[in-house]
PDB file of C-alpha atoms in Angstrom:
ATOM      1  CA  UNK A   3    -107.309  73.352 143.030  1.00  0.00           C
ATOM      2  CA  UNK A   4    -106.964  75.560 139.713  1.00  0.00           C
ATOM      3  CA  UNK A   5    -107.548  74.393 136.455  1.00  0.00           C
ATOM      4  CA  UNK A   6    -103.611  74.473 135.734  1.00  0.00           C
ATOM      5  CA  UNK A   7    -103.088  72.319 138.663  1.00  0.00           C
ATOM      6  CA  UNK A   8    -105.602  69.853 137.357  1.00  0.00           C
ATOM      7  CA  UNK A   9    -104.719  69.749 133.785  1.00  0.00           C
ATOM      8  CA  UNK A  10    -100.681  69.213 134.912  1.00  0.00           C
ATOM      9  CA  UNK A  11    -101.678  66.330 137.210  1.00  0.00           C
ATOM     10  CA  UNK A  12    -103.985  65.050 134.390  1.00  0.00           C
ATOM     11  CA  UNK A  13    -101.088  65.389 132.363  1.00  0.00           C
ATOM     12  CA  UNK A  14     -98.185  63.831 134.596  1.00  0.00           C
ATOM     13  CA  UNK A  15    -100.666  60.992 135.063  1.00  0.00           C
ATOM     14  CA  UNK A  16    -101.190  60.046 131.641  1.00  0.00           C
ATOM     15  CA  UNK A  17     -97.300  60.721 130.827  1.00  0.00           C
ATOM     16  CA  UNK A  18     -96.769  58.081 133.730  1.00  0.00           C
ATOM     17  CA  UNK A  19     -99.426  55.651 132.083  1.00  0.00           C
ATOM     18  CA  UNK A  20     -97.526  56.002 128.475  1.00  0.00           C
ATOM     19  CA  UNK A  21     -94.276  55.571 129.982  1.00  0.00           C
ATOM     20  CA  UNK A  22     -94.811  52.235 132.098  1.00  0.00           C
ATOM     21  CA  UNK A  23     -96.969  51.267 128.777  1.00  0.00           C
ATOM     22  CA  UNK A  24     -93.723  51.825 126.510  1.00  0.00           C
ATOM     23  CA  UNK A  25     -91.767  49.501 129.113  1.00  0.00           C
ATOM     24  CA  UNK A  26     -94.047  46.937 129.222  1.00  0.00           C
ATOM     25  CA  UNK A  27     -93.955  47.076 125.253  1.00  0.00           C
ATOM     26  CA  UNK A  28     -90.287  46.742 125.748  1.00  0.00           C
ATOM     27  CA  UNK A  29     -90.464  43.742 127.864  1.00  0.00           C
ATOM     28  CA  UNK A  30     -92.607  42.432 125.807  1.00  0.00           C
ATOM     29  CA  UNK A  31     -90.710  42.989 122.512  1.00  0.00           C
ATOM     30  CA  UNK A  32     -87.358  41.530 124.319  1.00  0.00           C
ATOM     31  CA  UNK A  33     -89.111  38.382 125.402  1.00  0.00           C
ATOM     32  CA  UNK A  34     -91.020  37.515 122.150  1.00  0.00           C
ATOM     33  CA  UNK A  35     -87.624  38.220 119.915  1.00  0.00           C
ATOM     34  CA  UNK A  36     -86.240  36.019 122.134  1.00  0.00           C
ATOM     35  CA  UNK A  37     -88.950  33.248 121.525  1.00  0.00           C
ATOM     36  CA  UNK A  38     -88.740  34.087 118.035  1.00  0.00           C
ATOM     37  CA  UNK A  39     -85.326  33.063 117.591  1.00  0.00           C
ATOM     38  CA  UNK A  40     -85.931  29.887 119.125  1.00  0.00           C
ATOM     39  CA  UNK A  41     -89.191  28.967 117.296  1.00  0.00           C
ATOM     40  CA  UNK A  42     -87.173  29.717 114.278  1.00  0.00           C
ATOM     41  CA  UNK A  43     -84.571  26.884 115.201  1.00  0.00           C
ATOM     42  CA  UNK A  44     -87.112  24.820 116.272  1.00  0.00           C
ATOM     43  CA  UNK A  45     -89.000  25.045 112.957  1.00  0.00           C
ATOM     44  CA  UNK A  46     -85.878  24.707 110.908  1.00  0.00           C
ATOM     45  CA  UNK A  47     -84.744  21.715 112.816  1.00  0.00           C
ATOM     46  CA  UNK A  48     -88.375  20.149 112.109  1.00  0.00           C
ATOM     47  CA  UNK A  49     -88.019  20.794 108.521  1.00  0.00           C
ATOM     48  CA  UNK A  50     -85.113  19.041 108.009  1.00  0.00           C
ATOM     49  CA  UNK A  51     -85.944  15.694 109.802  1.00  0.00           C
ATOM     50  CA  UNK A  52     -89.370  16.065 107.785  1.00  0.00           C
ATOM     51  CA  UNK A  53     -87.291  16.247 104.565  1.00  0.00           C
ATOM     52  CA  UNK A  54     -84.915  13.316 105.688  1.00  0.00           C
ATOM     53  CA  UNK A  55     -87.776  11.417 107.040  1.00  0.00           C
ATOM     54  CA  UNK A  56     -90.173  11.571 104.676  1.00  0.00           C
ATOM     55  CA  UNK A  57     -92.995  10.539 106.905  1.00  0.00           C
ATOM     56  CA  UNK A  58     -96.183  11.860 107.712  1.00  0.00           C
ATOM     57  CA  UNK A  59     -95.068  12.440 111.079  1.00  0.00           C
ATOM     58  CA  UNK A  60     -92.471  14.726 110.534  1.00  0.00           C
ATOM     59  CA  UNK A  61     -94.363  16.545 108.121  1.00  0.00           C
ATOM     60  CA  UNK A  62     -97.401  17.381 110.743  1.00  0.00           C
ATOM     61  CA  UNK A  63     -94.327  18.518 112.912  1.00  0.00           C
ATOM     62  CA  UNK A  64     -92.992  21.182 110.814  1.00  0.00           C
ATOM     63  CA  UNK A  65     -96.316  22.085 109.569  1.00  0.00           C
ATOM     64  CA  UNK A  66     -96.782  22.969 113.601  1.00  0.00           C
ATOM     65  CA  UNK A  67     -93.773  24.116 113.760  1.00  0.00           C
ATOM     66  CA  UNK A  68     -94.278  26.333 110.752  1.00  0.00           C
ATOM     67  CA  UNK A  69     -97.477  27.476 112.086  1.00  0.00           C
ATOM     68  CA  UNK A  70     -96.220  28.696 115.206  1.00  0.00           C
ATOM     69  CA  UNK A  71     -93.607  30.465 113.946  1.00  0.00           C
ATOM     70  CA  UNK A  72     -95.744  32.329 111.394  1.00  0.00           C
ATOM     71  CA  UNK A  73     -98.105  33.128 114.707  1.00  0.00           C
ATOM     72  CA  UNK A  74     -94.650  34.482 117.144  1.00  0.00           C
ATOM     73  CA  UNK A  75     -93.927  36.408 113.579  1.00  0.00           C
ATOM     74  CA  UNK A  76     -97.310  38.374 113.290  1.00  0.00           C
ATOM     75  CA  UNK A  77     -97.330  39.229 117.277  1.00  0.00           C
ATOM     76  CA  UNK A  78     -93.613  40.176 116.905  1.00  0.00           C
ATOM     77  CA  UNK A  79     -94.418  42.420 113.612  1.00  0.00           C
ATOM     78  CA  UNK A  80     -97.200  43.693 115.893  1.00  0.00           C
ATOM     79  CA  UNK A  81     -95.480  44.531 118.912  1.00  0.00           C
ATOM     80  CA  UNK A  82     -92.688  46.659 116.245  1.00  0.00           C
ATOM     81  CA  UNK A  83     -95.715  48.280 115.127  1.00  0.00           C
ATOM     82  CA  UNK A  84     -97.207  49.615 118.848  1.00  0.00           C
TER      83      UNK A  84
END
């Protein structure tokens, strides 16, 4: 085996690597937008009742709610980043 032979395969191989990387990136972006959406809903929806009810309750609820979302926020902003 030459040297060019090597350094191609070495090269194909890593190009292989980076492109099943940027489609798991893509999966991954797709499903947490998705989740993001819904958290975002979710936390809404809790911040309403916690404003109507105006118990302690609902106010741990959308704090939660409001802390998951910020968490499914950073990861998305990360995955936008990769």
């Amino acid at each position: 085996m030459t040297t060019q032979n090597f350094n191609n395969r070495f090269v194909e191989r890593r190009l292989r690597r980076g492109t099943q990387t940027m489609r798991e990136l893509r999966d991954e972006l797709r499903i947490t937008s998705e989740q993001l959406a819904f958290i975002e809903g979710e936390a809404h929806e809790k911040e309403m009742r916690a404003m109507v009810a105006e118990t302690a309750d609902a106010a741990l609820e959308h704090h939660e709610a409001q802390r998951t979302l910020e968490t499914i926020h950073k990861y998305h902003q990360h995955l936008l980043s990769s």
